[in-house]
Each structure stands twice: as C-alpha cells, then as structure tokens.
mmCIF file of C-alpha atoms in Angstrom:
data_model
loop_
_atom_site.group_PDB
_atom_site.id
_atom_site.type_symbol
_atom_site.label_atom_id
_atom_site.label_comp_id
_atom_site.label_asym_id
_atom_site.label_seq_id
_atom_site.Cartn_x
_atom_site.Cartn_y
_atom_site.Cartn_z
ATOM 1 C CA MET A 10 -13.375 -9.180 8.079
ATOM 2 C CA GLY A 11 -12.409 -5.548 7.824
ATOM 3 C CA GLU A 12 -15.497 -3.679 8.918
ATOM 4 C CA ILE A 13 -13.598 -1.523 11.423
ATOM 5 C CA VAL A 14 -11.168 1.079 10.072
ATOM 6 C CA GLY A 15 -12.243 3.857 12.420
ATOM 7 C CA ILE A 16 -14.218 4.186 15.615
ATOM 8 C CA GLU A 17 -17.451 6.180 15.567
ATOM 9 C CA THR A 18 -18.282 8.303 18.593
ATOM 10 C CA HIS A 19 -20.731 11.118 19.246
ATOM 11 C CA GLN A 20 -18.044 13.500 17.889
ATOM 12 C CA GLY A 21 -17.582 11.588 14.599
ATOM 13 C CA TRP A 22 -14.883 9.175 13.364
ATOM 14 C CA HIS A 23 -11.409 8.985 14.904
ATOM 15 C CA GLU A 24 -8.276 6.918 14.438
ATOM 16 C CA PRO A 25 -8.332 3.959 16.871
ATOM 17 C CA THR A 26 -6.039 4.139 19.908
ATOM 18 C CA LEU A 27 -3.325 1.533 20.429
ATOM 19 C CA GLU A 28 -5.575 -0.414 22.793
ATOM 20 C CA GLU A 29 -8.432 -0.356 20.265
ATOM 21 C CA LYS A 30 -6.038 -1.461 17.495
ATOM 22 C CA THR A 31 -4.878 -4.431 19.580
ATOM 23 C CA LEU A 32 -8.489 -5.457 20.224
ATOM 24 C CA ILE A 33 -9.205 -5.210 16.479
ATOM 25 C CA ALA A 34 -6.040 -7.218 15.709
ATOM 26 C CA GLU A 35 -7.070 -9.949 18.143
ATOM 27 C CA GLN A 36 -10.650 -9.966 16.854
ATOM 28 C CA TYR A 37 -9.618 -10.424 13.222
ATOM 29 C CA GLY A 38 -6.501 -12.510 13.816
ATOM 30 C CA LEU A 39 -4.151 -9.948 12.270
ATOM 31 C CA ASP A 40 -0.441 -10.579 12.591
ATOM 32 C CA ALA A 41 0.318 -6.836 12.659
ATOM 33 C CA LEU A 42 -1.421 -3.747 13.993
ATOM 34 C CA TYR A 43 -1.060 -2.023 10.637
ATOM 35 C CA TYR A 44 -3.038 -3.299 7.696
ATOM 36 C CA CYS A 45 -4.185 -1.991 4.350
ATOM 37 C CA LYS A 46 -7.367 -0.019 4.985
ATOM 38 C CA ASP A 47 -8.463 0.011 1.354
ATOM 39 C CA PRO A 48 -12.070 -1.306 1.197
ATOM 40 C CA TRP A 49 -11.276 -3.630 -1.705
ATOM 41 C CA ALA A 50 -8.194 -5.030 0.028
ATOM 42 C CA LEU A 51 -10.140 -5.643 3.247
ATOM 43 C CA ARG A 52 -12.654 -7.827 1.405
ATOM 44 C CA HIS A 53 -10.182 -9.930 -0.609
ATOM 45 C CA ARG A 54 -7.589 -12.600 0.094
ATOM 46 C CA TRP A 55 -5.199 -14.496 -2.160
ATOM 47 C CA VAL A 56 -5.086 -18.284 -1.847
ATOM 48 C CA ASN A 57 -2.112 -20.404 -2.851
ATOM 49 C CA LYS A 58 -3.683 -23.356 -4.693
ATOM 50 C CA HIS A 59 -0.801 -25.704 -3.876
ATOM 51 C CA THR A 60 -0.448 -25.042 -0.134
ATOM 52 C CA GLY A 61 -3.839 -23.549 0.730
ATOM 53 C CA GLU A 62 -2.114 -20.612 2.417
ATOM 54 C CA MET A 63 -4.201 -17.432 2.537
ATOM 55 C CA GLN A 64 -2.751 -13.930 2.316
ATOM 56 C CA ARG A 65 -4.576 -10.623 2.712
ATOM 57 C CA ALA A 66 -4.769 -8.464 -0.407
ATOM 58 C CA ARG A 67 -3.155 -5.006 -0.535
ATOM 59 C CA CYS A 68 -4.034 -1.844 -2.441
ATOM 60 C CA ASN A 69 -0.379 -1.379 -3.498
ATOM 61 C CA ARG A 70 -0.522 2.431 -3.309
ATOM 62 C CA TRP A 71 2.511 4.497 -2.339
ATOM 63 C CA GLU A 72 0.450 6.686 0.024
ATOM 64 C CA CYS A 73 -0.961 3.735 1.999
ATOM 65 C CA GLN A 74 0.624 3.376 5.481
ATOM 66 C CA HIS A 75 0.756 -0.401 5.048
ATOM 67 C CA CYS A 76 1.494 -0.874 1.339
ATOM 68 C CA GLY A 77 3.809 2.111 0.776
ATOM 69 C CA PRO A 78 6.699 0.923 3.006
ATOM 70 C CA ARG A 79 6.424 -2.573 1.539
ATOM 71 C CA LYS A 80 6.738 -1.175 -1.980
ATOM 72 C CA VAL A 81 9.846 0.765 -0.899
ATOM 73 C CA VAL A 82 11.425 -2.439 0.425
ATOM 74 C CA LEU A 83 10.465 -4.338 -2.736
ATOM 75 C CA TRP A 84 11.953 -1.699 -5.049
ATOM 76 C CA ARG A 85 15.148 -1.487 -2.967
ATOM 77 C CA GLN A 86 15.570 -5.250 -3.301
ATOM 78 C CA LEU A 87 14.920 -5.134 -7.057
ATOM 79 C CA VAL A 88 17.453 -2.337 -7.587
ATOM 80 C CA ARG A 89 20.023 -4.132 -5.415
ATOM 81 C CA GLN A 90 19.585 -7.362 -7.415
ATOM 82 C CA ALA A 91 19.910 -5.510 -10.726
ATOM 83 C CA GLU A 92 23.302 -4.089 -9.644
ATOM 84 C CA PRO A 93 22.907 -0.920 -11.735
ATOM 85 C CA THR A 94 25.996 0.796 -13.148
ATOM 86 C CA LEU A 95 24.197 3.981 -14.197
ATOM 87 C CA PHE A 96 22.111 6.430 -12.208
ATOM 88 C CA LEU A 97 18.821 7.715 -13.576
ATOM 89 C CA THR A 98 16.439 10.168 -11.959
ATOM 90 C CA LEU A 99 12.807 9.669 -12.869
ATOM 91 C CA THR A 100 10.574 12.714 -12.654
ATOM 92 C CA LYS A 101 6.973 13.466 -13.351
ATOM 93 C CA ALA A 102 6.728 15.117 -16.775
ATOM 94 C CA GLY A 103 2.994 15.801 -16.912
ATOM 95 C CA LYS A 104 -0.389 14.910 -15.517
ATOM 96 C CA THR A 105 -1.453 12.889 -18.567
ATOM 97 C CA VAL A 106 0.368 10.575 -20.944
ATOM 98 C CA ALA A 107 -0.007 13.112 -23.755
ATOM 99 C CA GLU A 108 1.531 15.905 -21.643
ATOM 100 C CA ALA A 109 4.396 13.641 -20.569
ATOM 101 C CA ARG A 110 5.053 12.541 -24.159
ATOM 102 C CA ARG A 111 5.133 16.162 -25.333
ATOM 103 C CA ALA A 112 7.410 17.247 -22.461
ATOM 104 C CA LEU A 113 9.845 14.377 -22.914
ATOM 105 C CA THR A 114 10.110 14.519 -26.720
ATOM 106 C CA THR A 115 10.308 18.280 -27.181
ATOM 107 C CA GLN A 116 13.662 19.951 -26.693
ATOM 108 C CA ALA A 117 13.621 23.018 -24.537
ATOM 109 C CA ALA A 118 14.731 26.240 -26.219
ATOM 110 C CA LEU A 119 18.140 27.323 -24.972
#
C-alpha cells in the first residue's frame, strides 16, 4: 500500500488528476481521495486489539493536506469542551527552546 503519491511521466513527477486519484483510491481501498502522503504513514496501520479494526496512520503535521485539517477540528473540539473563560494568544518566541526561554523570561526594556 502507498507506493503511488505522484505520477511519473517523461516530464517528471506531477500531482495526480482527479481521475488518477479515483483509480488510486479504488486500487488501495481508500475511503477518501485525500490521504496522508508521509512515507512512514503510508507503510503503517494501527490495529484495535479488541475489535480488529485497522486504521491508517497519519503524520500529524500541520502542513499536511490530510492531517492538518483534522488537527484543526480536534483542537476546536478540545477548546470547546474546555469552555475557556480567558483568552490567550500563543506565539513563537524563538527557533530553539533556549531562545524561547530567554525571550519569555526576559523583560523588554521600556
């Protein structure tokens, strides 16, 4: 499963057309035309030991066309269930943990 993520032609690789995606979906038994294209995720499945149900793995990255929207939905549900009373904006404070720690613990000069 998962060998095809692009179609190779004499001009190089290209994104599959809708018709090619439907053929791929039928070939691999996918329930959706979009799937996580991460090589690790394509090779792995999760199995529920009690029911035997199999589920495709996901890369869980925000930039993934398949996983990103699912993470948005998950986080919306979590925030809705938490019923927050305060609003907090999270920002990126640095590229490394040390830079973030320094930026967040040092007061800016006024």
